């Protein structure tokens, strides 16, 4: 009986994804996930950083640079994907994490580096002016779609511009459709 419930949930999830992205895109997603241990196909995006004003946030939300303590406290929530093992090296490198808070709870974040940062799979990216590297952006599922990422990007972009970094560079795997859509919406060009 439990196996049937799991199968029904997977079928329902697949149908939802097909309705959102289309059958071919969804099949591509599953193909790329199945070969991700041996093959990665990614796009590099570049965009001009516009001086921007953060959008109005819903009541109870705020956006600001995350402190070390904010990040370490948030690392107790495994859904956020933050660990002391990733936080401490980023802070030592001088990377900046801007975060969105619902009350006192960290619910979304973006990392920016103006030097060198991890790209994944043992690789790293090194940048210099006028480029900054954007990596590791995440919003808890229940807080998606309310403009938190746009507000985070505006705060992070304004900070980078104030330091002379006027271009943004990032990368995303070709099957990460939400990330690609968000990057293009913010002006990213592959």
PDB file of C-alpha atoms in Angstrom:
ATOM      1  CA  UNK A   1       0.000   0.000   0.000  1.00  0.00           C
ATOM      2  CA  UNK A   2       2.794   2.444   0.883  1.00  0.00           C
ATOM      3  CA  UNK A   3       4.514   1.701  -2.434  1.00  0.00           C
ATOM      4  CA  UNK A   4       1.358   2.635  -4.334  1.00  0.00           C
ATOM      5  CA  UNK A   5       1.129   5.945  -2.452  1.00  0.00           C
ATOM      6  CA  UNK A   6       4.738   6.763  -3.315  1.00  0.00           C
ATOM      7  CA  UNK A   7       4.157   5.876  -6.977  1.00  0.00           C
ATOM      8  CA  UNK A   8       1.027   8.065  -7.089  1.00  0.00           C
ATOM      9  CA  UNK A   9       2.944  10.973  -5.580  1.00  0.00           C
ATOM     10  CA  UNK A  10       5.743  10.578  -8.148  1.00  0.00           C
ATOM     11  CA  UNK A  11       3.272  10.417 -11.038  1.00  0.00           C
ATOM     12  CA  UNK A  12       1.464  13.524  -9.735  1.00  0.00           C
ATOM     13  CA  UNK A  13       4.800  15.351  -9.406  1.00  0.00           C
ATOM     14  CA  UNK A  14       5.794  14.347 -12.946  1.00  0.00           C
ATOM     15  CA  UNK A  15       2.442  15.583 -14.320  1.00  0.00           C
ATOM     16  CA  UNK A  16       2.867  18.918 -12.517  1.00  0.00           C
ATOM     17  CA  UNK A  17       6.379  19.340 -13.933  1.00  0.00           C
ATOM     18  CA  UNK A  18       5.225  18.462 -17.470  1.00  0.00           C
ATOM     19  CA  UNK A  19       2.431  21.032 -17.161  1.00  0.00           C
ATOM     20  CA  UNK A  20       4.962  23.659 -16.041  1.00  0.00           C
ATOM     21  CA  UNK A  21       7.966  22.995 -18.326  1.00  0.00           C
ATOM     22  CA  UNK A  22       6.660  20.722 -21.111  1.00  0.00           C
ATOM     23  CA  UNK A  23       7.245  17.040 -21.779  1.00  0.00           C
ATOM     24  CA  UNK A  24      10.557  17.374 -23.656  1.00  0.00           C
ATOM     25  CA  UNK A  25      12.039  19.722 -21.053  1.00  0.00           C
ATOM     26  CA  UNK A  26      10.970  17.391 -18.255  1.00  0.00           C
ATOM     27  CA  UNK A  27      12.458  14.354 -19.995  1.00  0.00           C
ATOM     28  CA  UNK A  28      15.690  16.339 -20.548  1.00  0.00           C
ATOM     29  CA  UNK A  29      15.730  17.216 -16.839  1.00  0.00           C
ATOM     30  CA  UNK A  30      15.503  13.545 -15.818  1.00  0.00           C
ATOM     31  CA  UNK A  31      18.113  12.515 -18.402  1.00  0.00           C
ATOM     32  CA  UNK A  32      20.579  15.139 -17.154  1.00  0.00           C
ATOM     33  CA  UNK A  33      19.944  14.205 -13.523  1.00  0.00           C
ATOM     34  CA  UNK A  34      20.639  10.550 -14.342  1.00  0.00           C
ATOM     35  CA  UNK A  35      24.036  11.334 -15.944  1.00  0.00           C
ATOM     36  CA  UNK A  36      25.045  14.147 -13.580  1.00  0.00           C
ATOM     37  CA  UNK A  37      27.822  12.042 -12.055  1.00  0.00           C
ATOM     38  CA  UNK A  38      29.651  11.878 -15.385  1.00  0.00           C
ATOM     39  CA  UNK A  39      28.335  14.698 -17.578  1.00  0.00           C
ATOM     40  CA  UNK A  40      27.486  18.315 -16.792  1.00  0.00           C
ATOM     41  CA  UNK A  41      26.236  20.780 -19.370  1.00  0.00           C
ATOM     42  CA  UNK A  42      26.035  24.354 -18.150  1.00  0.00           C
ATOM     43  CA  UNK A  43      25.571  27.878 -19.474  1.00  0.00           C
ATOM     44  CA  UNK A  44      27.564  30.894 -18.399  1.00  0.00           C
ATOM     45  CA  UNK A  45      25.490  34.048 -18.025  1.00  0.00           C
ATOM     46  CA  UNK A  46      26.726  37.638 -18.037  1.00  0.00           C
ATOM     47  CA  UNK A  47      24.689  40.720 -17.196  1.00  0.00           C
ATOM     48  CA  UNK A  48      25.136  44.419 -16.577  1.00  0.00           C
ATOM     49  CA  UNK A  49      24.430  45.205 -12.943  1.00  0.00           C
ATOM     50  CA  UNK A  50      21.776  47.880 -12.845  1.00  0.00           C
ATOM     51  CA  UNK A  51      21.573  50.261  -9.927  1.00  0.00           C
ATOM     52  CA  UNK A  52      18.247  49.116  -8.571  1.00  0.00           C
ATOM     53  CA  UNK A  53      15.895  49.860  -5.765  1.00  0.00           C
ATOM     54  CA  UNK A  54      14.665  46.778  -3.895  1.00  0.00           C
ATOM     55  CA  UNK A  55      11.012  46.048  -4.573  1.00  0.00           C
ATOM     56  CA  UNK A  56       8.452  46.408  -1.832  1.00  0.00           C
ATOM     57  CA  UNK A  57       8.402  43.291   0.288  1.00  0.00           C
ATOM     58  CA  UNK A  58       5.337  41.816   1.954  1.00  0.00           C
ATOM     59  CA  UNK A  59       4.802  42.799   5.595  1.00  0.00           C
ATOM     60  CA  UNK A  60       7.077  40.942   7.995  1.00  0.00           C
ATOM     61  CA  UNK A  61       9.929  40.480   5.480  1.00  0.00           C
ATOM     62  CA  UNK A  62      13.282  42.223   5.359  1.00  0.00           C
ATOM     63  CA  UNK A  63      16.440  41.966   3.257  1.00  0.00           C
ATOM     64  CA  UNK A  64      19.942  42.679   4.516  1.00  0.00           C
ATOM     65  CA  UNK A  65      23.493  41.325   4.524  1.00  0.00           C
ATOM     66  CA  UNK A  66      23.586  38.121   6.565  1.00  0.00           C
ATOM     67  CA  UNK A  67      25.961  38.039   9.509  1.00  0.00           C
ATOM     68  CA  UNK A  68      28.071  35.022  10.402  1.00  0.00           C
ATOM     69  CA  UNK A  69      25.672  34.322  13.273  1.00  0.00           C
ATOM     70  CA  UNK A  70      22.636  34.582  10.959  1.00  0.00           C
ATOM     71  CA  UNK A  71      24.206  32.009   8.633  1.00  0.00           C
ATOM     72  CA  UNK A  72      25.302  29.644  11.389  1.00  0.00           C
ATOM     73  CA  UNK A  73      21.836  29.791  12.985  1.00  0.00           C
ATOM     74  CA  UNK A  74      20.249  29.106   9.584  1.00  0.00           C
ATOM     75  CA  UNK A  75      22.551  26.115   9.065  1.00  0.00           C
ATOM     76  CA  UNK A  76      20.438  24.232  11.619  1.00  0.00           C
ATOM     77  CA  UNK A  77      17.686  24.097   8.954  1.00  0.00           C
ATOM     78  CA  UNK A  78      18.864  21.439   6.460  1.00  0.00           C
ATOM     79  CA  UNK A  79      16.339  22.645   3.864  1.00  0.00           C
ATOM     80  CA  UNK A  80      18.440  25.810   3.370  1.00  0.00           C
ATOM     81  CA  UNK A  81      21.572  23.897   2.362  1.00  0.00           C
ATOM     82  CA  UNK A  82      23.863  26.075   4.480  1.00  0.00           C
ATOM     83  CA  UNK A  83      26.589  24.326   6.475  1.00  0.00           C
ATOM     84  CA  UNK A  84      29.454  25.646   8.586  1.00  0.00           C
ATOM     85  CA  UNK A  85      31.711  23.821   6.104  1.00  0.00           C
ATOM     86  CA  UNK A  86      30.506  26.138   3.321  1.00  0.00           C
ATOM     87  CA  UNK A  87      29.939  29.275   5.402  1.00  0.00           C
ATOM     88  CA  UNK A  88      33.382  29.688   6.985  1.00  0.00           C
ATOM     89  CA  UNK A  89      35.433  29.467   3.743  1.00  0.00           C
ATOM     90  CA  UNK A  90      33.068  31.920   2.026  1.00  0.00           C
ATOM     91  CA  UNK A  91      33.438  34.421   4.868  1.00  0.00           C
ATOM     92  CA  UNK A  92      37.250  33.997   4.862  1.00  0.00           C
ATOM     93  CA  UNK A  93      37.314  34.723   1.105  1.00  0.00           C
ATOM     94  CA  UNK A  94      35.333  37.913   1.702  1.00  0.00           C
ATOM     95  CA  UNK A  95      32.209  36.675  -0.075  1.00  0.00           C
ATOM     96  CA  UNK A  96      28.979  38.408   0.806  1.00  0.00           C
ATOM     97  CA  UNK A  97      25.669  36.738   1.551  1.00  0.00           C
ATOM     98  CA  UNK A  98      22.524  38.827   1.340  1.00  0.00           C
ATOM     99  CA  UNK A  99      19.495  37.228   2.944  1.00  0.00           C
ATOM    100  CA  UNK A 100      15.756  37.647   3.188  1.00  0.00           C
ATOM    101  CA  UNK A 101      14.155  37.191   6.565  1.00  0.00           C
ATOM    102  CA  UNK A 102      10.578  36.468   7.562  1.00  0.00           C
ATOM    103  CA  UNK A 103      10.656  37.946  11.034  1.00  0.00           C
ATOM    104  CA  UNK A 104      13.904  36.573  12.453  1.00  0.00           C
ATOM    105  CA  UNK A 105      13.981  33.448  10.242  1.00  0.00           C
ATOM    106  CA  UNK A 106      16.340  33.378   7.248  1.00  0.00           C
ATOM    107  CA  UNK A 107      14.225  32.150   4.291  1.00  0.00           C
ATOM    108  CA  UNK A 108      16.276  33.066   1.184  1.00  0.00           C
ATOM    109  CA  UNK A 109      19.827  34.049   0.303  1.00  0.00           C
ATOM    110  CA  UNK A 110      22.288  34.841  -2.493  1.00  0.00           C
ATOM    111  CA  UNK A 111      26.092  34.708  -2.371  1.00  0.00           C
ATOM    112  CA  UNK A 112      28.377  37.068  -4.301  1.00  0.00           C
ATOM    113  CA  UNK A 113      32.138  36.894  -4.712  1.00  0.00           C
ATOM    114  CA  UNK A 114      34.494  39.496  -6.133  1.00  0.00           C
ATOM    115  CA  UNK A 115      37.555  37.213  -6.018  1.00  0.00           C
ATOM    116  CA  UNK A 116      37.341  33.425  -6.210  1.00  0.00           C
ATOM    117  CA  UNK A 117      34.473  31.106  -5.344  1.00  0.00           C
ATOM    118  CA  UNK A 118      33.460  27.481  -5.786  1.00  0.00           C
ATOM    119  CA  UNK A 119      31.599  26.520  -8.925  1.00  0.00           C
ATOM    120  CA  UNK A 120      30.899  22.944  -7.885  1.00  0.00           C
ATOM    121  CA  UNK A 121      32.429  19.560  -8.615  1.00  0.00           C
ATOM    122  CA  UNK A 122      35.841  20.719  -7.384  1.00  0.00           C
ATOM    123  CA  UNK A 123      36.008  23.678  -9.773  1.00  0.00           C
ATOM    124  CA  UNK A 124      36.219  27.350  -8.906  1.00  0.00           C
ATOM    125  CA  UNK A 125      35.728  30.685 -10.640  1.00  0.00           C
ATOM    126  CA  UNK A 126      38.160  33.585 -10.339  1.00  0.00           C
ATOM    127  CA  UNK A 127      36.950  37.071 -11.255  1.00  0.00           C
ATOM    128  CA  UNK A 128      38.322  40.564 -11.320  1.00  0.00           C
ATOM    129  CA  UNK A 129      36.848  44.002 -11.931  1.00  0.00           C
ATOM    130  CA  UNK A 130      34.423  44.745 -13.418  1.00  0.00           C
ATOM    131  CA  UNK A 131      33.030  41.204 -12.852  1.00  0.00           C
ATOM    132  CA  UNK A 132      31.560  39.709  -9.724  1.00  0.00           C
ATOM    133  CA  UNK A 133      30.462  36.083  -9.498  1.00  0.00           C
ATOM    134  CA  UNK A 134      27.009  35.176  -8.243  1.00  0.00           C
ATOM    135  CA  UNK A 135      26.494  31.726  -6.805  1.00  0.00           C
ATOM    136  CA  UNK A 136      24.362  29.664  -4.461  1.00  0.00           C
ATOM    137  CA  UNK A 137      20.994  31.419  -4.496  1.00  0.00           C
ATOM    138  CA  UNK A 138      18.138  29.691  -2.703  1.00  0.00           C
ATOM    139  CA  UNK A 139      14.630  30.428  -1.450  1.00  0.00           C
ATOM    140  CA  UNK A 140      12.638  28.038   0.706  1.00  0.00           C
ATOM    141  CA  UNK A 141       9.772  26.648  -1.435  1.00  0.00           C
ATOM    142  CA  UNK A 142       6.991  28.179   0.671  1.00  0.00           C
ATOM    143  CA  UNK A 143       8.479  31.679   0.120  1.00  0.00           C
ATOM    144  CA  UNK A 144       8.973  31.501  -3.654  1.00  0.00           C
ATOM    145  CA  UNK A 145       7.048  33.764  -6.002  1.00  0.00           C
ATOM    146  CA  UNK A 146       6.772  36.797  -3.706  1.00  0.00           C
ATOM    147  CA  UNK A 147       9.757  38.752  -5.031  1.00  0.00           C
ATOM    148  CA  UNK A 148      12.414  37.860  -2.469  1.00  0.00           C
ATOM    149  CA  UNK A 149      15.072  36.965  -5.034  1.00  0.00           C
ATOM    150  CA  UNK A 150      14.568  40.220  -6.942  1.00  0.00           C
ATOM    151  CA  UNK A 151      14.934  42.198  -3.716  1.00  0.00           C
ATOM    152  CA  UNK A 152      18.064  40.213  -2.778  1.00  0.00           C
ATOM    153  CA  UNK A 153      19.576  40.783  -6.213  1.00  0.00           C
ATOM    154  CA  UNK A 154      18.927  44.532  -6.005  1.00  0.00           C
ATOM    155  CA  UNK A 155      20.682  44.796  -2.626  1.00  0.00           C
ATOM    156  CA  UNK A 156      23.606  42.616  -3.759  1.00  0.00           C
ATOM    157  CA  UNK A 157      23.957  44.419  -7.101  1.00  0.00           C
ATOM    158  CA  UNK A 158      23.965  47.863  -5.475  1.00  0.00           C
ATOM    159  CA  UNK A 159      26.678  46.737  -3.055  1.00  0.00           C
ATOM    160  CA  UNK A 160      28.823  45.346  -5.894  1.00  0.00           C
ATOM    161  CA  UNK A 161      28.366  48.479  -8.018  1.00  0.00           C
ATOM    162  CA  UNK A 162      29.456  50.643  -5.073  1.00  0.00           C
ATOM    163  CA  UNK A 163      32.745  48.680  -5.061  1.00  0.00           C
ATOM    164  CA  UNK A 164      33.325  49.034  -8.821  1.00  0.00           C
ATOM    165  CA  UNK A 165      31.937  45.669  -9.949  1.00  0.00           C
ATOM    166  CA  UNK A 166      29.452  46.556 -12.683  1.00  0.00           C
ATOM    167  CA  UNK A 167      29.067  43.182 -14.426  1.00  0.00           C
ATOM    168  CA  UNK A 168      27.674  39.951 -13.060  1.00  0.00           C
ATOM    169  CA  UNK A 169      28.692  36.469 -14.099  1.00  0.00           C
ATOM    170  CA  UNK A 170      27.028  33.215 -13.092  1.00  0.00           C
ATOM    171  CA  UNK A 171      26.461  29.751 -14.439  1.00  0.00           C
ATOM    172  CA  UNK A 172      23.645  27.259 -14.354  1.00  0.00           C
ATOM    173  CA  UNK A 173      23.212  23.700 -15.487  1.00  0.00           C
ATOM    174  CA  UNK A 174      21.041  23.543 -18.599  1.00  0.00           C
ATOM    175  CA  UNK A 175      18.338  21.491 -16.881  1.00  0.00           C
ATOM    176  CA  UNK A 176      17.937  23.948 -13.981  1.00  0.00           C
ATOM    177  CA  UNK A 177      14.984  25.691 -15.621  1.00  0.00           C
ATOM    178  CA  UNK A 178      13.945  27.889 -12.655  1.00  0.00           C
ATOM    179  CA  UNK A 179      17.481  29.288 -12.326  1.00  0.00           C
ATOM    180  CA  UNK A 180      17.753  29.911 -16.070  1.00  0.00           C
ATOM    181  CA  UNK A 181      14.397  31.697 -16.158  1.00  0.00           C
ATOM    182  CA  UNK A 182      15.285  33.875 -13.155  1.00  0.00           C
ATOM    183  CA  UNK A 183      18.723  34.748 -14.583  1.00  0.00           C
ATOM    184  CA  UNK A 184      17.254  35.729 -17.946  1.00  0.00           C
ATOM    185  CA  UNK A 185      14.509  37.763 -16.258  1.00  0.00           C
ATOM    186  CA  UNK A 186      17.218  39.760 -14.459  1.00  0.00           C
ATOM    187  CA  UNK A 187      18.975  40.455 -17.789  1.00  0.00           C
ATOM    188  CA  UNK A 188      21.444  37.572 -18.000  1.00  0.00           C
ATOM    189  CA  UNK A 189      22.758  36.680 -21.445  1.00  0.00           C
ATOM    190  CA  UNK A 190      24.190  33.229 -22.198  1.00  0.00           C
TER     191      UNK A 190
END
